[in-house]
GROMACS .gro file of C-alpha atoms in nm:
model
  333
    1MET     CA    1   2.846 -17.231  10.051
    2ILE     CA    2   3.085 -17.513  10.212
    3GLY     CA    3   2.795 -17.739  10.261
    4GLU     CA    4   2.742 -17.759   9.865
    5ARG     CA    5   3.092 -17.932   9.833
    6ARG     CA    6   3.100 -18.140  10.130
    7ASP     CA    7   2.889 -18.460  10.267
    8ALA     CA    8   2.987 -18.475  10.628
    9ALA     CA    9   3.043 -18.204  10.887
   10VAL     CA   10   3.237 -18.206  11.195
   11ILE     CA   11   3.203 -17.964  11.486
   12GLY     CA   12   3.499 -17.901  11.671
   13ALA     CA   13   3.874 -17.892  11.575
   14GLY     CA   14   4.028 -18.058  11.881
   15LEU     CA   15   4.167 -18.403  11.879
   16ALA     CA   16   3.826 -18.588  11.876
   17GLY     CA   17   3.708 -18.383  11.576
   18ALA     CA   18   4.041 -18.446  11.388
   19ALA     CA   19   4.023 -18.813  11.439
   20CYS     CA   20   3.666 -18.811  11.346
   21ALA     CA   21   3.720 -18.600  11.025
   22GLY     CA   22   4.016 -18.839  10.928
   23ALA     CA   23   3.815 -19.153  10.972
   24LEU     CA   24   3.535 -19.008  10.760
   25SER     CA   25   3.782 -18.906  10.503
   26GLU     CA   26   3.931 -19.242  10.499
   27ALA     CA   27   3.603 -19.412  10.437
   28GLY     CA   28   3.545 -19.203  10.141
   29PHE     CA   29   3.338 -18.904  10.270
   30ARG     CA   30   3.443 -18.537  10.226
   31PRO     CA   31   3.416 -18.372  10.554
   32VAL     CA   32   3.447 -18.009  10.669
   33VAL     CA   33   3.542 -17.928  11.021
   34PHE     CA   34   3.399 -17.620  11.171
   35ASP     CA   35   3.538 -17.458  11.500
   36LYS     CA   36   3.449 -17.138  11.681
   37ALA     CA   37   3.815 -17.064  11.769
   38ARG     CA   38   4.088 -16.902  11.555
   39GLY     CA   39   4.286 -17.209  11.506
   40PRO     CA   40   4.302 -17.595  11.594
   41GLY     CA   41   4.364 -17.758  11.910
   42GLY     CA   42   4.084 -17.729  12.187
   43ARG     CA   43   4.236 -17.789  12.511
   44MET     CA   44   4.548 -17.893  12.331
   45ALA     CA   45   4.607 -17.509  12.343
   46THR     CA   46   4.896 -17.276  12.303
   47ARG     CA   47   4.886 -16.912  12.388
   48ARG     CA   48   5.084 -16.661  12.174
   49ALA     CA   49   5.141 -16.328  12.355
   50GLU     CA   50   5.344 -16.026  12.356
   51THR     CA   51   5.522 -15.946  12.687
   52PRO     CA   52   5.794 -15.700  12.805
   53LEU     CA   53   6.056 -15.943  12.709
   54GLY     CA   54   5.897 -16.042  12.375
   55ALA     CA   55   5.688 -16.282  12.222
   56VAL     CA   56   5.604 -16.604  12.397
   57ARG     CA   57   5.419 -16.922  12.327
   58ILE     CA   58   5.290 -17.104  12.650
   59ASP     CA   59   5.095 -17.436  12.649
   60HIS     CA   60   4.815 -17.336  12.886
   61GLY     CA   61   4.566 -17.644  12.822
   62ALA     CA   62   4.710 -18.002  12.802
   63GLN     CA   63   5.068 -18.014  12.895
   64TYR     CA   64   5.167 -18.341  12.750
   65VAL     CA   65   5.031 -18.661  12.598
   66THR     CA   66   5.106 -19.004  12.636
   67ALA     CA   67   5.011 -19.310  12.387
   68GLU     CA   68   4.893 -19.658  12.530
   69GLY     CA   69   4.733 -19.769  12.194
   70ASP     CA   70   4.857 -19.824  11.846
   71ALA     CA   71   4.624 -19.564  11.700
   72PHE     CA   72   4.751 -19.257  11.893
   73ALA     CA   73   5.097 -19.372  11.879
   74SER     CA   74   5.081 -19.362  11.493
   75LEU     CA   75   4.964 -19.006  11.509
   76LEU     CA   76   5.242 -18.901  11.741
   77ALA     CA   77   5.497 -19.091  11.509
   78GLU     CA   78   5.357 -18.893  11.215
   79ALA     CA   79   5.365 -18.573  11.415
   80GLU     CA   80   5.733 -18.631  11.498
   81ALA     CA   81   5.830 -18.708  11.146
   82ALA     CA   82   5.665 -18.394  11.044
   83GLY     CA   83   5.850 -18.201  11.313
   84SER     CA   84   5.530 -18.120  11.501
   85ALA     CA   85   5.595 -18.348  11.799
   86ALA     CA   86   5.887 -18.444  12.020
   87ARG     CA   87   5.949 -18.650  12.333
   88TRP     CA   88   5.969 -18.441  12.636
   89ASP     CA   89   6.226 -18.599  12.893
   90ALA     CA   90   6.140 -18.359  13.161
   91ARG     CA   91   6.238 -18.370  13.500
   92LEU     CA   92   5.902 -18.423  13.644
   93VAL     CA   93   5.831 -18.469  14.020
   94SER     CA   94   5.543 -18.484  14.280
   95ILE     CA   95   5.543 -18.244  14.566
   96GLY     CA   96   5.337 -18.367  14.860
   97GLU     CA   97   5.133 -18.125  15.088
   98GLY     CA   98   5.424 -18.155  15.338
   99GLY     CA   99   5.673 -18.031  15.099
  100ALA     CA  100   5.814 -18.380  15.022
  101VAL     CA  101   5.976 -18.401  14.653
  102GLU     CA  102   5.961 -18.741  14.474
  103PRO     CA  103   6.048 -18.820  14.106
  104ALA     CA  104   5.730 -18.894  13.907
  105SER     CA  105   5.675 -19.223  13.707
  106ALA     CA  106   5.909 -19.283  13.420
  107ARG     CA  107   5.715 -19.296  13.111
  108ARG     CA  108   5.723 -19.140  12.760
  109ARG     CA  109   5.571 -18.809  12.740
  110TRP     CA  110   5.513 -18.620  12.415
  111VAL     CA  111   5.467 -18.247  12.354
  112GLY     CA  112   5.355 -18.074  12.028
  113THR     CA  113   5.637 -17.841  11.879
  114PRO     CA  114   5.644 -17.535  11.880
  115GLY     CA  115   5.316 -17.566  12.079
  116MET     CA  116   5.072 -17.860  12.172
  117ASN     CA  117   4.831 -17.764  11.919
  118ALA     CA  118   5.088 -17.865  11.631
  119VAL     CA  119   4.992 -18.210  11.691
  120VAL     CA  120   4.640 -18.135  11.600
  121LYS     CA  121   4.739 -17.940  11.307
  122THR     CA  122   4.914 -18.260  11.178
  123ALA     CA  123   4.601 -18.442  11.217
  124LEU     CA  124   4.395 -18.196  11.029
  125ASP     CA  125   4.644 -18.169  10.745
  126GLY     CA  126   4.465 -18.206  10.412
  127LEU     CA  127   4.124 -18.161  10.541
  128GLU     CA  128   3.889 -17.878  10.516
  129VAL     CA  129   3.860 -17.666  10.830
  130ALA     CA  130   3.670 -17.327  10.874
  131PHE     CA  131   3.761 -17.117  11.175
  132GLY     CA  132   3.550 -16.866  11.357
  133ARG     CA  133   3.249 -17.047  11.299
  134ARG     CA  134   3.021 -17.105  11.620
  135ALA     CA  135   2.772 -17.368  11.556
  136ALA     CA  136   2.418 -17.276  11.712
  137CYS     CA  137   2.191 -17.587  11.623
  138VAL     CA  138   2.086 -17.835  11.366
  139SER     CA  139   1.790 -17.888  11.151
  140GLY     CA  140   1.692 -18.135  10.879
  141GLY     CA  141   1.710 -18.513  10.945
  142PRO     CA  142   1.904 -18.813  10.830
  143GLY     CA  143   2.093 -18.748  10.496
  144ASP     CA  144   1.981 -18.374  10.522
  145TRP     CA  145   2.150 -18.241  10.819
  146ARG     CA  146   2.181 -17.863  10.825
  147VAL     CA  147   2.404 -17.682  11.049
  148ARG     CA  148   2.295 -17.319  11.165
  149PHE     CA  149   2.572 -17.086  11.326
  150ASP     CA  150   2.546 -16.779  11.541
  151ASP     CA  151   2.593 -16.541  11.271
  152GLY     CA  152   2.277 -16.670  11.089
  153ARG     CA  153   2.435 -16.855  10.808
  154GLU     CA  154   2.360 -17.208  10.736
  155GLU     CA  155   2.582 -17.503  10.598
  156GLY     CA  156   2.443 -17.833  10.433
  157PRO     CA  157   2.291 -18.048  10.359
  158PHE     CA  158   2.523 -18.312  10.515
  159ALA     CA  159   2.469 -18.689  10.512
  160ARG     CA  160   2.679 -18.715  10.846
  161LEU     CA  161   2.723 -18.491  11.125
  162ALA     CA  162   2.984 -18.531  11.420
  163LEU     CA  163   2.961 -18.314  11.734
  164THR     CA  164   3.277 -18.298  11.962
  165GLN     CA  165   3.168 -18.013  12.196
  166PRO     CA  166   3.208 -18.066  12.578
  167PRO     CA  167   2.899 -18.208  12.723
  168ALA     CA  168   2.734 -17.877  12.863
  169GLN     CA  169   2.786 -17.720  12.521
  170LEU     CA  170   2.661 -18.029  12.340
  171ILE     CA  171   2.347 -18.017  12.545
  172ASP     CA  172   2.274 -17.660  12.466
  173PHE     CA  173   2.325 -17.723  12.101
  174LEU     CA  174   2.081 -18.020  12.093
  175ALA     CA  175   1.821 -17.879  12.313
  176ARG     CA  176   1.775 -17.575  12.045
  177SER     CA  177   1.794 -17.821  11.725
  178ASP     CA  178   1.523 -17.984  11.549
  179GLY     CA  179   1.502 -18.367  11.634
  180ASP     CA  180   1.482 -18.639  11.914
  181PHE     CA  181   1.824 -18.624  12.073
  182ALA     CA  182   1.698 -18.724  12.430
  183ASP     CA  183   1.931 -19.013  12.455
  184LEU     CA  184   2.227 -18.805  12.359
  185ILE     CA  185   2.139 -18.545  12.570
  186ALA     CA  186   2.089 -18.786  12.877
  187LYS     CA  187   2.435 -18.933  12.815
  188ALA     CA  188   2.588 -18.595  12.803
  189ASP     CA  189   2.411 -18.478  13.120
  190ALA     CA  190   2.533 -18.783  13.299
  191ALA     CA  191   2.897 -18.694  13.220
  192ALA     CA  192   3.086 -18.456  13.452
  193LEU     CA  193   3.394 -18.242  13.366
  194ALA     CA  194   3.597 -18.025  13.630
  195PRO     CA  195   3.709 -17.667  13.562
  196CYS     CA  196   4.063 -17.548  13.575
  197GLN     CA  197   4.200 -17.196  13.662
  198ALA     CA  198   4.540 -17.174  13.459
  199VAL     CA  199   4.796 -16.876  13.489
  200MET     CA  200   5.052 -16.811  13.250
  201VAL     CA  201   5.388 -16.625  13.370
  202VAL     CA  202   5.690 -16.490  13.219
  203LEU     CA  203   6.016 -16.437  13.428
  204ASP     CA  204   6.287 -16.190  13.368
  205ALA     CA  205   6.582 -16.400  13.534
  206PRO     CA  206   6.689 -16.782  13.526
  207PHE     CA  207   6.471 -16.986  13.773
  208ASP     CA  208   6.560 -17.346  13.842
  209PRO     CA  209   6.387 -17.521  14.140
  210GLY     CA  210   6.528 -17.847  14.055
  211PHE     CA  211   6.240 -17.964  13.814
  212ASP     CA  212   6.091 -17.869  13.499
  213ALA     CA  213   5.733 -17.969  13.595
  214ALA     CA  214   5.546 -18.085  13.924
  215ARG     CA  215   5.240 -18.224  14.037
  216LEU     CA  216   5.139 -18.066  14.373
  217GLU     CA  217   4.920 -18.226  14.642
  218GLY     CA  218   4.729 -17.998  14.870
  219GLY     CA  219   4.640 -17.636  14.839
  220GLY     CA  220   4.514 -17.462  14.539
  221LEU     CA  221   4.782 -17.571  14.291
  222SER     CA  222   4.787 -17.897  14.100
  223TRP     CA  223   5.043 -17.832  13.844
  224ALA     CA  224   5.342 -17.618  13.754
  225ALA     CA  225   5.569 -17.640  13.446
  226ARG     CA  226   5.831 -17.445  13.273
  227THR     CA  227   5.696 -17.445  12.954
  228ASN     CA  228   6.011 -17.323  12.775
  229ALA     CA  229   6.187 -17.654  12.894
  230LYS     CA  230   5.996 -17.827  12.633
  231PRO     CA  231   6.149 -17.919  12.305
  232GLY     CA  232   6.106 -17.656  12.019
  233ARG     CA  233   6.049 -17.354  12.253
  234THR     CA  234   6.230 -17.026  12.235
  235GLY     CA  235   6.204 -16.702  12.422
  236PRO     CA  236   6.194 -16.585  12.794
  237GLN     CA  237   6.155 -16.823  13.069
  238SER     CA  238   5.771 -16.899  13.115
  239TRP     CA  239   5.574 -17.096  13.336
  240VAL     CA  240   5.203 -17.235  13.357
  241LEU     CA  241   5.015 -17.277  13.658
  242HIS     CA  242   4.701 -17.500  13.710
  243ALA     CA  243   4.475 -17.496  14.004
  244SER     CA  244   4.305 -17.810  14.129
  245PRO     CA  245   3.959 -17.872  14.047
  246ASP     CA  246   3.832 -17.798  14.401
  247TRP     CA  247   3.999 -17.459  14.409
  248SER     CA  248   3.900 -17.369  14.055
  249ARG     CA  249   3.526 -17.446  14.138
  250ALA     CA  250   3.555 -17.228  14.445
  251HIS     CA  251   3.696 -16.944  14.222
  252LEU     CA  252   3.513 -17.010  13.926
  253GLU     CA  253   3.404 -16.637  13.895
  254THR     CA  254   3.699 -16.487  14.063
  255ALA     CA  255   3.847 -16.195  13.851
  256PRO     CA  256   4.123 -16.296  13.634
  257ASP     CA  257   4.367 -16.038  13.804
  258ALA     CA  258   4.289 -16.198  14.138
  259VAL     CA  259   4.314 -16.550  14.009
  260VAL     CA  260   4.684 -16.449  13.890
  261ARG     CA  261   4.775 -16.287  14.233
  262LEU     CA  262   4.653 -16.581  14.411
  263LEU     CA  263   4.812 -16.861  14.215
  264VAL     CA  264   5.137 -16.674  14.188
  265ASP     CA  265   5.134 -16.641  14.565
  266ALA     CA  266   5.077 -17.007  14.609
  267ALA     CA  267   5.361 -17.090  14.364
  268ARG     CA  268   5.593 -16.861  14.554
  269ALA     CA  269   5.508 -17.045  14.873
  270ARG     CA  270   5.524 -17.381  14.731
  271PHE     CA  271   5.859 -17.365  14.527
  272GLY     CA  272   5.969 -17.029  14.540
  273LEU     CA  273   5.852 -16.889  14.215
  274PRO     CA  274   5.992 -16.547  14.158
  275GLN     CA  275   5.750 -16.228  14.081
  276PRO     CA  276   5.675 -16.233  13.717
  277VAL     CA  277   5.702 -15.952  13.465
  278TRP     CA  278   5.381 -16.065  13.282
  279ALA     CA  279   5.105 -16.286  13.383
  280GLN     CA  280   4.775 -16.375  13.254
  281ALA     CA  281   4.489 -16.625  13.369
  282HIS     CA  282   4.274 -16.848  13.163
  283ARG     CA  283   3.965 -17.020  13.270
  284TRP     CA  284   3.909 -17.370  13.145
  285LEU     CA  285   3.533 -17.442  13.227
  286TYR     CA  286   3.556 -17.809  13.106
  287ALA     CA  287   3.910 -17.908  13.155
  288ARG     CA  288   3.919 -18.271  13.306
  289VAL     CA  289   3.680 -18.561  13.290
  290GLU     CA  290   3.559 -18.662  13.620
  291THR     CA  291   3.258 -18.887  13.520
  292PRO     CA  292   3.280 -19.032  13.164
  293ALA     CA  293   2.989 -19.193  12.964
  294ASP     CA  294   2.942 -19.528  12.913
  295SER     CA  295   3.065 -19.579  12.549
  296PRO     CA  296   3.323 -19.430  12.313
  297ALA     CA  297   3.090 -19.257  12.099
  298GLY     CA  298   2.714 -19.168  12.094
  299LEU     CA  299   2.487 -19.216  11.796
  300ASP     CA  300   2.117 -19.097  11.717
  301ALA     CA  301   1.869 -19.350  11.598
  302SER     CA  302   1.967 -19.287  11.236
  303ARG     CA  303   2.323 -19.339  11.308
  304THR     CA  304   2.392 -19.047  11.078
  305LEU     CA  305   2.466 -18.816  11.354
  306GLY     CA  306   2.671 -18.863  11.672
  307CYS     CA  307   2.878 -18.706  11.940
  308ALA     CA  308   3.252 -18.787  12.070
  309GLY     CA  309   3.526 -18.638  12.296
  310ASP     CA  310   3.729 -18.740  12.608
  311TRP     CA  311   3.421 -18.724  12.817
  312ARG     CA  312   3.290 -19.044  12.658
  313ILE     CA  313   3.606 -19.223  12.762
  314GLY     CA  314   3.817 -19.073  13.046
  315PRO     CA  315   4.065 -18.779  13.139
  316ARG     CA  316   4.345 -18.825  12.875
  317ALA     CA  317   4.417 -18.672  12.525
  318GLU     CA  318   4.436 -19.021  12.390
  319ALA     CA  319   4.062 -19.070  12.501
  320ALA     CA  320   3.957 -18.779  12.281
  321TRP     CA  321   4.145 -18.948  12.006
  322GLU     CA  322   3.998 -19.278  12.054
  323SER     CA  323   3.660 -19.138  12.081
  324GLY     CA  324   3.683 -18.940  11.755
  325LEU     CA  325   3.806 -19.246  11.579
  326ALA     CA  326   3.507 -19.450  11.705
  327LEU     CA  327   3.251 -19.204  11.604
  328GLY     CA  328   3.401 -19.143  11.263
  329ARG     CA  329   3.417 -19.517  11.179
  330ALA     CA  330   3.059 -19.576  11.327
  331LEU     CA  331   2.903 -19.279  11.102
  332ALA     CA  332   3.089 -19.425  10.789
  333GLY     CA  333   2.886 -19.740  10.864
   0.00000   0.00000   0.00000
């Protein structure tokens, strides 16, 4: 069992989990990271798909990252040196509800190469990661944490346990666990994340509306980007469309095919997007932080179990990294 060889566990292989695991490793722990997905990234996600025009990679979650602090800037520098990140000098604009187009603020934006999840892969390099493992609950106690998975298997004991699920999933996990986690549950319950309906499309002819990416005000669309305009991308022209939080809430249970039709029609009306030859929808239930918690990380009374994520700080990828670092350092004591 993995738990027989490791003394710390991290649930979630996104930016927060990677940062936390790295901090624990630097402090002398031997962490293992578990994730329910087939690969790392969380919302730093890249969809690989076969289309009538061949294989494509489309970033359908976080579109780019920026760095304001030294810690995240250091990760991006490391990723750039490894060839897994590059600066994105995009033609980024804002499109008003009336159609007015204005250049967006000039700032350094970075993307993973060949996909956004490459940045997380760099952060996890050298760490033990187990994919396809959905954590269900925890039992035991300080110094003896045991994680049960939905396949019935158990890993542990772990001296430290870090949880980086979105708030709703964290609450469900802790509610089914043994122990007093009332404070952690209350803080998670107070946080709020907005959903996002995303649509990925592939075009069979060149299309240049005068921008590489756009923030859109009013209507159902909030973001549109030509993903193959990013560094390190190959293949046919592909776009990603993100719906606004309000539209996404109103269409949370809308069938994927209908979401595709509605958002493609909206993009055609707003900036002339042609009819795609391939399209696919993805629903992000927990996409963007609207109400954060009041501290970078949460700890139980023993300070051996805690939680982290962008929802602790705010709606930026860097916030997830900072929260994970804070939790890892706090757990390391």
